[in-house]
mmCIF file with all atom_site columns, C-alpha atoms in Angstrom:
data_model
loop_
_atom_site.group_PDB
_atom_site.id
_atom_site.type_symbol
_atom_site.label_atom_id
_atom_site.label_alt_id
_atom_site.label_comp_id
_atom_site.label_asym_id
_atom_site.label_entity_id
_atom_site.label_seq_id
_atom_site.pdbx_PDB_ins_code
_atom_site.Cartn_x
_atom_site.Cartn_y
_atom_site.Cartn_z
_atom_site.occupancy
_atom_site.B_iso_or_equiv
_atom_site.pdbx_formal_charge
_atom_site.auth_seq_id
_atom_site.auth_comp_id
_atom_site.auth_asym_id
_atom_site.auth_atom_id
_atom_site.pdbx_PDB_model_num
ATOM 1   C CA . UNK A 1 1   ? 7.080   11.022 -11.845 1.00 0.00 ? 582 UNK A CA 1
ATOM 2   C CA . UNK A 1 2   ? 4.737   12.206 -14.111 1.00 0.00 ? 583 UNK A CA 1
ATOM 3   C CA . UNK A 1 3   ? 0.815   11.288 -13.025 1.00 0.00 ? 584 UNK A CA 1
ATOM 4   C CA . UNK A 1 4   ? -0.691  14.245 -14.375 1.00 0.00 ? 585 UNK A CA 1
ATOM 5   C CA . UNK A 1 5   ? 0.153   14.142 -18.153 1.00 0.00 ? 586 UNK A CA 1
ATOM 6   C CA . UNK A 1 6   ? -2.356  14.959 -20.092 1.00 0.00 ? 587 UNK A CA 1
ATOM 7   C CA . UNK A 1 7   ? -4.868  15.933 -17.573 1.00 0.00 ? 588 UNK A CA 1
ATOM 8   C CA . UNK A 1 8   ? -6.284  19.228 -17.197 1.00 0.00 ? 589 UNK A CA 1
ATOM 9   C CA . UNK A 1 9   ? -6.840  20.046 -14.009 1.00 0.00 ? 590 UNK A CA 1
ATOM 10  C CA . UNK A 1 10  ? -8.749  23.006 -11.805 1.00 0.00 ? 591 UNK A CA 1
ATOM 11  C CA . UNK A 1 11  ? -7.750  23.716 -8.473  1.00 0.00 ? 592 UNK A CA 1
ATOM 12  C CA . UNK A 1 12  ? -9.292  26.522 -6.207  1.00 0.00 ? 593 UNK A CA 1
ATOM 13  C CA . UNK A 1 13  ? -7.565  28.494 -3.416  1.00 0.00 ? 594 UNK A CA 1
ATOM 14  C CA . UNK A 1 14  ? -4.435  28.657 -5.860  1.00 0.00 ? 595 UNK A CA 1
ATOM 15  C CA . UNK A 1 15  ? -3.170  31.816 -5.367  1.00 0.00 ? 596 UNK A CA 1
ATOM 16  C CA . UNK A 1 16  ? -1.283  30.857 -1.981  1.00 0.00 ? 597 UNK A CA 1
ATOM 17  C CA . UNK A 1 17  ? -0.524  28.257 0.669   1.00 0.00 ? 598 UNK A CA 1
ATOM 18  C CA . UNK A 1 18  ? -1.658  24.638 -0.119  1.00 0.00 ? 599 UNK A CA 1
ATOM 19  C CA . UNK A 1 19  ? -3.717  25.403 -3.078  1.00 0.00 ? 600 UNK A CA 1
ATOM 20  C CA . UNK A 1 20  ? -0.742  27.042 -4.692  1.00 0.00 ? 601 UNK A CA 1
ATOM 21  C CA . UNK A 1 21  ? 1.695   24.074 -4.036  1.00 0.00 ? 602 UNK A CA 1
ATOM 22  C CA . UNK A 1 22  ? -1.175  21.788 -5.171  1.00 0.00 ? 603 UNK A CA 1
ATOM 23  C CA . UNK A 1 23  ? -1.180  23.628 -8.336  1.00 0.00 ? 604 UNK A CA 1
ATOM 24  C CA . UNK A 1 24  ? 2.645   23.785 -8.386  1.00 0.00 ? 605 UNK A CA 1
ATOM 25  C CA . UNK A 1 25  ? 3.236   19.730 -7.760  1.00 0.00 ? 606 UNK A CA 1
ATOM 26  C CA . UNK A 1 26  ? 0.536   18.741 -10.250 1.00 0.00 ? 607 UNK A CA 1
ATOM 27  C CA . UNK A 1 27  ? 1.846   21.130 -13.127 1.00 0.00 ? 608 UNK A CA 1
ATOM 28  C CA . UNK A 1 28  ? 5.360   19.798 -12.485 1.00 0.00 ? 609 UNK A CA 1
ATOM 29  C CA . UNK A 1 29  ? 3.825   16.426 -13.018 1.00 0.00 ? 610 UNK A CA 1
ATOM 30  C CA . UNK A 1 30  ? 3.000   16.781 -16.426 1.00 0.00 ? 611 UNK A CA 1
ATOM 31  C CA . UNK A 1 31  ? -0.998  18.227 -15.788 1.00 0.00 ? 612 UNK A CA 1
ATOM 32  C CA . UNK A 1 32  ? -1.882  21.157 -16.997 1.00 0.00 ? 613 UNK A CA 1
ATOM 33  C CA . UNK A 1 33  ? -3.367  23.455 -14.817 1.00 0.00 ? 614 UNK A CA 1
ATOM 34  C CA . UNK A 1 34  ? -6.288  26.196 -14.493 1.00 0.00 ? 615 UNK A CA 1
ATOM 35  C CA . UNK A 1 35  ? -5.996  28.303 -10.905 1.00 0.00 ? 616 UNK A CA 1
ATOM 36  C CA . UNK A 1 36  ? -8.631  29.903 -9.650  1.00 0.00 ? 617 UNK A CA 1
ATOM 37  C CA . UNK A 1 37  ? -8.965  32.247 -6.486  1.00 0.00 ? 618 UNK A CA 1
ATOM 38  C CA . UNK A 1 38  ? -9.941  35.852 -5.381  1.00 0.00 ? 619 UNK A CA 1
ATOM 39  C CA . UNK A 1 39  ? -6.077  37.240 -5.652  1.00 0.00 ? 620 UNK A CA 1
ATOM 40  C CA . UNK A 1 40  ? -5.160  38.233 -8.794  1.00 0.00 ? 621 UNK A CA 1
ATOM 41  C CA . UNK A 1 41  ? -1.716  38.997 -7.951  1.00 0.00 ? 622 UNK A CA 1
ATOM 42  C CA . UNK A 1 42  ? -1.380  35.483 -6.077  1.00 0.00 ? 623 UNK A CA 1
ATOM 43  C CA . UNK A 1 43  ? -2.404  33.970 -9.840  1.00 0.00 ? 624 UNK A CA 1
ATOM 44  C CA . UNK A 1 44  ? -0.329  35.766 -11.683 1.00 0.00 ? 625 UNK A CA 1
ATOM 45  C CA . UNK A 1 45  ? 2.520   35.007 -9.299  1.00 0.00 ? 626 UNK A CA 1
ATOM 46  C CA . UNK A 1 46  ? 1.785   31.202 -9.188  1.00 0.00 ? 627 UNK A CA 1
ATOM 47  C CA . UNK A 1 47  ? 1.165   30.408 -12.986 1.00 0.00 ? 628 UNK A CA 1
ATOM 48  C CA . UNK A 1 48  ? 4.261   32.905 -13.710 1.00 0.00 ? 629 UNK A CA 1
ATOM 49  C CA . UNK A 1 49  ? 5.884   30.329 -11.301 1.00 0.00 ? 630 UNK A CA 1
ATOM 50  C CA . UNK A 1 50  ? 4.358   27.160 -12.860 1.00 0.00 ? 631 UNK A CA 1
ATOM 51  C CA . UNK A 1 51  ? 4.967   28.377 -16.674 1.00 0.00 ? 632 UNK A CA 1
ATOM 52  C CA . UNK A 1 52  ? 8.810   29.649 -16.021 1.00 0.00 ? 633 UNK A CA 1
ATOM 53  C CA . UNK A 1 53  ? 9.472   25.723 -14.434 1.00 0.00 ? 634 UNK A CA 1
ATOM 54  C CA . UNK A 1 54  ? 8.266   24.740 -17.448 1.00 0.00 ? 635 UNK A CA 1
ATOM 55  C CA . UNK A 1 55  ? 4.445   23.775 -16.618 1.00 0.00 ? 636 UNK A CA 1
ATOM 56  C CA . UNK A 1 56  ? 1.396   25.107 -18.373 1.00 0.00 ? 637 UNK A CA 1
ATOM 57  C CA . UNK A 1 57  ? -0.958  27.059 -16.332 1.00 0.00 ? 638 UNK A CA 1
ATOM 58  C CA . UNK A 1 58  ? -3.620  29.586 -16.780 1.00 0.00 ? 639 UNK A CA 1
ATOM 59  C CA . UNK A 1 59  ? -5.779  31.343 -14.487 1.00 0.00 ? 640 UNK A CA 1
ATOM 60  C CA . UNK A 1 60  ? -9.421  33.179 -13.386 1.00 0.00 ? 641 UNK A CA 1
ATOM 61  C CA . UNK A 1 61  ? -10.223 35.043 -10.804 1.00 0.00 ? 642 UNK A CA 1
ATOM 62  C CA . UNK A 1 62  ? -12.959 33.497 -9.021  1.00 0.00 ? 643 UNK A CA 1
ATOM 63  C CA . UNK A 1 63  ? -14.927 33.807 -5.834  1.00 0.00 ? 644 UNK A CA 1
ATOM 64  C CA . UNK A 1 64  ? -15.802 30.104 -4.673  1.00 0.00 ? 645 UNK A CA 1
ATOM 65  C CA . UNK A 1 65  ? -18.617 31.970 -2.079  1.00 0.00 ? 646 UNK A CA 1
ATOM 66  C CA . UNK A 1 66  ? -20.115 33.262 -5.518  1.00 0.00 ? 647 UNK A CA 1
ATOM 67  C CA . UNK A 1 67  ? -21.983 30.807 -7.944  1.00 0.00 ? 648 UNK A CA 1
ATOM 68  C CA . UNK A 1 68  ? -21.636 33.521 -11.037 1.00 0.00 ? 649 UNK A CA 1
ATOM 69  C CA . UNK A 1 69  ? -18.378 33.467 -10.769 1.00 0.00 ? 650 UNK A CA 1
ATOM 70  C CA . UNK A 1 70  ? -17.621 30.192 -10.834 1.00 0.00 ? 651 UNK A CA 1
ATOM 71  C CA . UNK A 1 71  ? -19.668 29.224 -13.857 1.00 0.00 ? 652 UNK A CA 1
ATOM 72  C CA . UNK A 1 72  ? -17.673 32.192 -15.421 1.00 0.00 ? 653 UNK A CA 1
ATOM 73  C CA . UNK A 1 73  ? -14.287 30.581 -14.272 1.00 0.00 ? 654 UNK A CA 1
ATOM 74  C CA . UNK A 1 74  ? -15.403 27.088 -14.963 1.00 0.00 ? 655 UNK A CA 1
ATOM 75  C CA . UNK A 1 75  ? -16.446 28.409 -18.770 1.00 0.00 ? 656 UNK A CA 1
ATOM 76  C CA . UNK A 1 76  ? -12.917 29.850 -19.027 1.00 0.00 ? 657 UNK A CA 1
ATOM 77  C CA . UNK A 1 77  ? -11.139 26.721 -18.122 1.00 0.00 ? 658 UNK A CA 1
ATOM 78  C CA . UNK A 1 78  ? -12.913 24.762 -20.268 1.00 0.00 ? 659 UNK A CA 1
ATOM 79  C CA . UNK A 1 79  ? -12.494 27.554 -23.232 1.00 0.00 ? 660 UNK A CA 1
ATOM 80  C CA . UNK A 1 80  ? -9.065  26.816 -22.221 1.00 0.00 ? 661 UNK A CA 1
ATOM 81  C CA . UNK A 1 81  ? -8.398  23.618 -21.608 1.00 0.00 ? 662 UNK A CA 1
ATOM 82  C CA . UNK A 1 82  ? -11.005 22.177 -23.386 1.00 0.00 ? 663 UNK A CA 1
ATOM 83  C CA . UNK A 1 83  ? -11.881 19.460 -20.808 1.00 0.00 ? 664 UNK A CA 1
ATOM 84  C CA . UNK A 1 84  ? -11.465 18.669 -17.297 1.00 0.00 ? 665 UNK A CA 1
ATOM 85  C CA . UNK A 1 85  ? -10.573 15.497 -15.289 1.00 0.00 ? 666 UNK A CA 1
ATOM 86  C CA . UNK A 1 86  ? -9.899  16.650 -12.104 1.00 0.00 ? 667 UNK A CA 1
ATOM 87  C CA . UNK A 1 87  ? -11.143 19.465 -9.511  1.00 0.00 ? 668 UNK A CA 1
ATOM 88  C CA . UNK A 1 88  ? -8.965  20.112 -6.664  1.00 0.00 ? 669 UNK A CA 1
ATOM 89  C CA . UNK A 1 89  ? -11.051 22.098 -3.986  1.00 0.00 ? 670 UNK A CA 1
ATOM 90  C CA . UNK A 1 90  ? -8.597  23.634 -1.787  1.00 0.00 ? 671 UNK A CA 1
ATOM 91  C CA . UNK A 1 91  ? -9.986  27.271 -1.008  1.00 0.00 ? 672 UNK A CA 1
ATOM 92  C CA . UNK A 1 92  ? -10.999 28.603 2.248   1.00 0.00 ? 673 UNK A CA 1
ATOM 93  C CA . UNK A 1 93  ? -10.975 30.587 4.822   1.00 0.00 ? 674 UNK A CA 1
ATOM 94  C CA . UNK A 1 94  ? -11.099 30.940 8.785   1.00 0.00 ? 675 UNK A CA 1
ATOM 95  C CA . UNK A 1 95  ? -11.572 33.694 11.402  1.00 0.00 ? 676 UNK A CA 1
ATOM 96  C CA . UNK A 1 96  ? -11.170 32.781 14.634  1.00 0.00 ? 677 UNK A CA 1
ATOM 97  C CA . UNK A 1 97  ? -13.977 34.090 16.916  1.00 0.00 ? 678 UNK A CA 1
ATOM 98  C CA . UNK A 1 98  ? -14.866 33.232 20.604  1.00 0.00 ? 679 UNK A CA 1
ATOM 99  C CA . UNK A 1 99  ? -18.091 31.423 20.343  1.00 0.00 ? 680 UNK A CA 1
ATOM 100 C CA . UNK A 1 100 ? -20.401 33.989 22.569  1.00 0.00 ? 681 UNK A CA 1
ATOM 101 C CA . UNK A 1 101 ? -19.331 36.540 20.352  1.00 0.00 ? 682 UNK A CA 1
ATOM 102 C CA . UNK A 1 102 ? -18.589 35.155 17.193  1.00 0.00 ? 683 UNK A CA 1
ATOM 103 C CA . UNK A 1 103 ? -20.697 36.826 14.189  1.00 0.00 ? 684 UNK A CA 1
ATOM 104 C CA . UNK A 1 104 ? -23.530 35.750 11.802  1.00 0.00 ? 685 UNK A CA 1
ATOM 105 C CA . UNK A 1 105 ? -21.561 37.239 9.287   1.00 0.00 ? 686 UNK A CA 1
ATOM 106 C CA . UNK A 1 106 ? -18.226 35.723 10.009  1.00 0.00 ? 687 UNK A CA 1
ATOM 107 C CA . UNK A 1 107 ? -20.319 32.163 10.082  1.00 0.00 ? 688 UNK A CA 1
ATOM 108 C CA . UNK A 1 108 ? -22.147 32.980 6.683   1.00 0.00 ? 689 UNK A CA 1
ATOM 109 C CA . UNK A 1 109 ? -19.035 33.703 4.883   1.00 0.00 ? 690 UNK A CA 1
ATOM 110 C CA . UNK A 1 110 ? -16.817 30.616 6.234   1.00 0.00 ? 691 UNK A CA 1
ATOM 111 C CA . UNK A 1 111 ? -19.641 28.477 5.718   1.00 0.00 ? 692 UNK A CA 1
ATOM 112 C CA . UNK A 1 112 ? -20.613 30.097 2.117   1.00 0.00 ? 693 UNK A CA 1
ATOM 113 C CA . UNK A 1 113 ? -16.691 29.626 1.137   1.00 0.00 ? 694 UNK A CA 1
ATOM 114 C CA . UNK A 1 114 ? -15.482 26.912 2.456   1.00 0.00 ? 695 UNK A CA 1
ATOM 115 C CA . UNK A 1 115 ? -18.554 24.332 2.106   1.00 0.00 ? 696 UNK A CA 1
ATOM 116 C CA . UNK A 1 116 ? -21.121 26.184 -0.005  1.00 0.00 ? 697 UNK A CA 1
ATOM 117 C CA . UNK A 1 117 ? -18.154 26.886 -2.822  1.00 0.00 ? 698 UNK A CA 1
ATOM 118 C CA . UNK A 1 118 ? -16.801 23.557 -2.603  1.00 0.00 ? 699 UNK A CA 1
ATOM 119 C CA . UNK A 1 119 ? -20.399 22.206 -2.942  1.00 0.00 ? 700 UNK A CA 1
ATOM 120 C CA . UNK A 1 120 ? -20.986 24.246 -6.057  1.00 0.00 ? 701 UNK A CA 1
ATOM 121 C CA . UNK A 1 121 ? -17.219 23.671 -7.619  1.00 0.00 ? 702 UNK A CA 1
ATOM 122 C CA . UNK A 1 122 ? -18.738 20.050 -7.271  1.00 0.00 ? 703 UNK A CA 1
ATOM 123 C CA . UNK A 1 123 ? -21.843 20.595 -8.864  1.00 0.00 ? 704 UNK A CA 1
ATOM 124 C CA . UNK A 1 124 ? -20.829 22.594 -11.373 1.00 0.00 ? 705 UNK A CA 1
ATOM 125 C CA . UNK A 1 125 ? -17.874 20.762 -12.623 1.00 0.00 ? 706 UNK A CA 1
ATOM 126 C CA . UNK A 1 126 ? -19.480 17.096 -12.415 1.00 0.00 ? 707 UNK A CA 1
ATOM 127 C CA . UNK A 1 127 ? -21.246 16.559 -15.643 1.00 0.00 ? 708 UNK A CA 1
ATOM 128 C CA . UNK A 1 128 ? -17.371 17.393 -17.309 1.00 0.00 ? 709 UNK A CA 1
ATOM 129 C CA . UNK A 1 129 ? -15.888 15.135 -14.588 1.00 0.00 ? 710 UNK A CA 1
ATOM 130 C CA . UNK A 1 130 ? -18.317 12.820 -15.661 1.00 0.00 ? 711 UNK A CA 1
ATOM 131 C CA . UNK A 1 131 ? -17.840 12.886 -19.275 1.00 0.00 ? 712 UNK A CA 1
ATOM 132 C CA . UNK A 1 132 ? -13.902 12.424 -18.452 1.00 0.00 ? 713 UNK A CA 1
ATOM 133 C CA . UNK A 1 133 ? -14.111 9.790  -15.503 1.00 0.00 ? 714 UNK A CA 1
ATOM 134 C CA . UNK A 1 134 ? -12.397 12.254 -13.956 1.00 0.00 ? 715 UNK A CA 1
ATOM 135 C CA . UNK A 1 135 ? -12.122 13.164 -9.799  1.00 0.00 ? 716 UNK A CA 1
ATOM 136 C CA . UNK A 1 136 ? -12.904 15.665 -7.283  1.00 0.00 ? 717 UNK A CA 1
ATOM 137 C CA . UNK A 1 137 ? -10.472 16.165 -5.021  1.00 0.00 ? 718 UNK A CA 1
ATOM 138 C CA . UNK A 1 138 ? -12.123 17.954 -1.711  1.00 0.00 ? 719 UNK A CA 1
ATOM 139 C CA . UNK A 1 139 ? -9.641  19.671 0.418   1.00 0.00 ? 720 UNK A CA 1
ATOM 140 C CA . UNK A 1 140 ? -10.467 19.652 4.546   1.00 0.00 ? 721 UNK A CA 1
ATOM 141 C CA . UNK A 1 141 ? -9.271  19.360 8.208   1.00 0.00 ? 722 UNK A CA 1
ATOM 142 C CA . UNK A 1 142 ? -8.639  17.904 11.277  1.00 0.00 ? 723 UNK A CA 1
ATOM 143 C CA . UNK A 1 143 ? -11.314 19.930 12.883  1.00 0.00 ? 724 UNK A CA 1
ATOM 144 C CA . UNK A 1 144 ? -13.713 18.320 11.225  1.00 0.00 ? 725 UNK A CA 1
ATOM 145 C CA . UNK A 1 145 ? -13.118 15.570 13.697  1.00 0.00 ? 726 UNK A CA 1
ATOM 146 C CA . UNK A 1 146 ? -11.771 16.953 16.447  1.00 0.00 ? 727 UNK A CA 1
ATOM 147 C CA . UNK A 1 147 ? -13.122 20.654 16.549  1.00 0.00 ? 728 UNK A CA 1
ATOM 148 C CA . UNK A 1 148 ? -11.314 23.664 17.071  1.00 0.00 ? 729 UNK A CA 1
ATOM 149 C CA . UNK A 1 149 ? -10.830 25.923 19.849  1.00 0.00 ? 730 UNK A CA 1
ATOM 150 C CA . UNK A 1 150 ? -12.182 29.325 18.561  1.00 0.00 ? 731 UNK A CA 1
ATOM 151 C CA . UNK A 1 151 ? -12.975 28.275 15.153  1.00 0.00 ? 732 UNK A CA 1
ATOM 152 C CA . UNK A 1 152 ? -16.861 26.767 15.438  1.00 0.00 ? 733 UNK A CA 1
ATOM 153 C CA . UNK A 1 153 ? -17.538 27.844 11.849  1.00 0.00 ? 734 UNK A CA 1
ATOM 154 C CA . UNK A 1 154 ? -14.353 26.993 9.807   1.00 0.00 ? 735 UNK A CA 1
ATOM 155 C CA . UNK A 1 155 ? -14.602 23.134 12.042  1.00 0.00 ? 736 UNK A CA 1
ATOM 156 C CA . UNK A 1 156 ? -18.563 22.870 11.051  1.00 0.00 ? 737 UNK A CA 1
ATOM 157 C CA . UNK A 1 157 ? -17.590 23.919 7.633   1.00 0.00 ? 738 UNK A CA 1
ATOM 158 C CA . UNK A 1 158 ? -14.795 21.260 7.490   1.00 0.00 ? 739 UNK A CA 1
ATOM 159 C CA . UNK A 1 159 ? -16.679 18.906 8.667   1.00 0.00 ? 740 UNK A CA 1
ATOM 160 C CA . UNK A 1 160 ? -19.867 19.475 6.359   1.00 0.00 ? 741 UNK A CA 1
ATOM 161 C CA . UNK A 1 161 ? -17.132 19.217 3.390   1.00 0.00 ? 742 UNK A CA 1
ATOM 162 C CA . UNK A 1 162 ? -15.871 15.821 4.557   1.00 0.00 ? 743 UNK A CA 1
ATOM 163 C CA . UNK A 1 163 ? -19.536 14.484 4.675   1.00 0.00 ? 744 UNK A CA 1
ATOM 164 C CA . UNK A 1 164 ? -20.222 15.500 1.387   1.00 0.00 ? 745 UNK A CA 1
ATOM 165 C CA . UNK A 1 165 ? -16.981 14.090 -0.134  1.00 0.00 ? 746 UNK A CA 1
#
């Protein structure tokens, strides 16, 4: 099956887990694909991955929590790719914390990432999405229905990215 020829394609959170086998599945698909996450060595591993299967991939480093650095990475993959038709929001993170003592900072960050960044990745990438009729794909979680025990921020942040999907 190829669904992806032809399209170029950014997908966050692709230097491990889902986001990397996101990237993996649509590059062996025929879509070309521009990976973008904090890791550089998780990068380099997956497009090294995705370009020896015979794929096309190229990556940025990028900090979804950090609007410079995503108009930065969003420049490069257009540079690169020279449009886009589909974002794939799949990075994030979670701490576990006991509510009574869970952090401001540990709920700023998982917030900031995980719904901030994919609320920016949006924004930022829409008028090319636009241009292309292309998609967003927005990555989230159970717990944004059901909760999670210990996890208060990464559920509120999953849920806030299913209501803005």
């Amino acid at each position: 099956m190829q669904r992806f020829t032809g399209k170029h394609i950014v997908v966050t959170g692709a230097a491990a887990g889902i986001g990397r086998a996101t990237a993996e599945r649509i590059a062996s698909e025929g879509g070309m694909v521009f990976c973008l996450d904090v890791s550089e060595a998780g990068l380099t591993e997956t497009v090294e991955s995705i370009n020896k299967a015979g794929g096309i991939a190229h990556w940025a480093l990028c900090d979804v929590g950090n609007l410079e650095t995503i108009q930065i990475a969003i420049k490069a993959a257009l540079d690169t790719m020279g449009s886009l038709d589909v974002l794939v929001n799949v990075a994030g993170v979670i701490k576990m914390q006991n509510f009574e003592r869970s952090t401001d900072d540990n709920w700023h960050r998982i917030i900031g990432i995980n719904l901030t960044g994919t609320y920016w990745m949006c924004r930022e990438c829409i008028p090319y999405l636009l241009a292309s009729k292309g998609n967003i794909v927005n990555v989230s979680s159970t717990s944004a229905i059901r909760g999670l025990p210990w996890g208060a921020a990464y559920a509120a942040s999953k849920g806030g990215v299913s209501a803005l999907t």
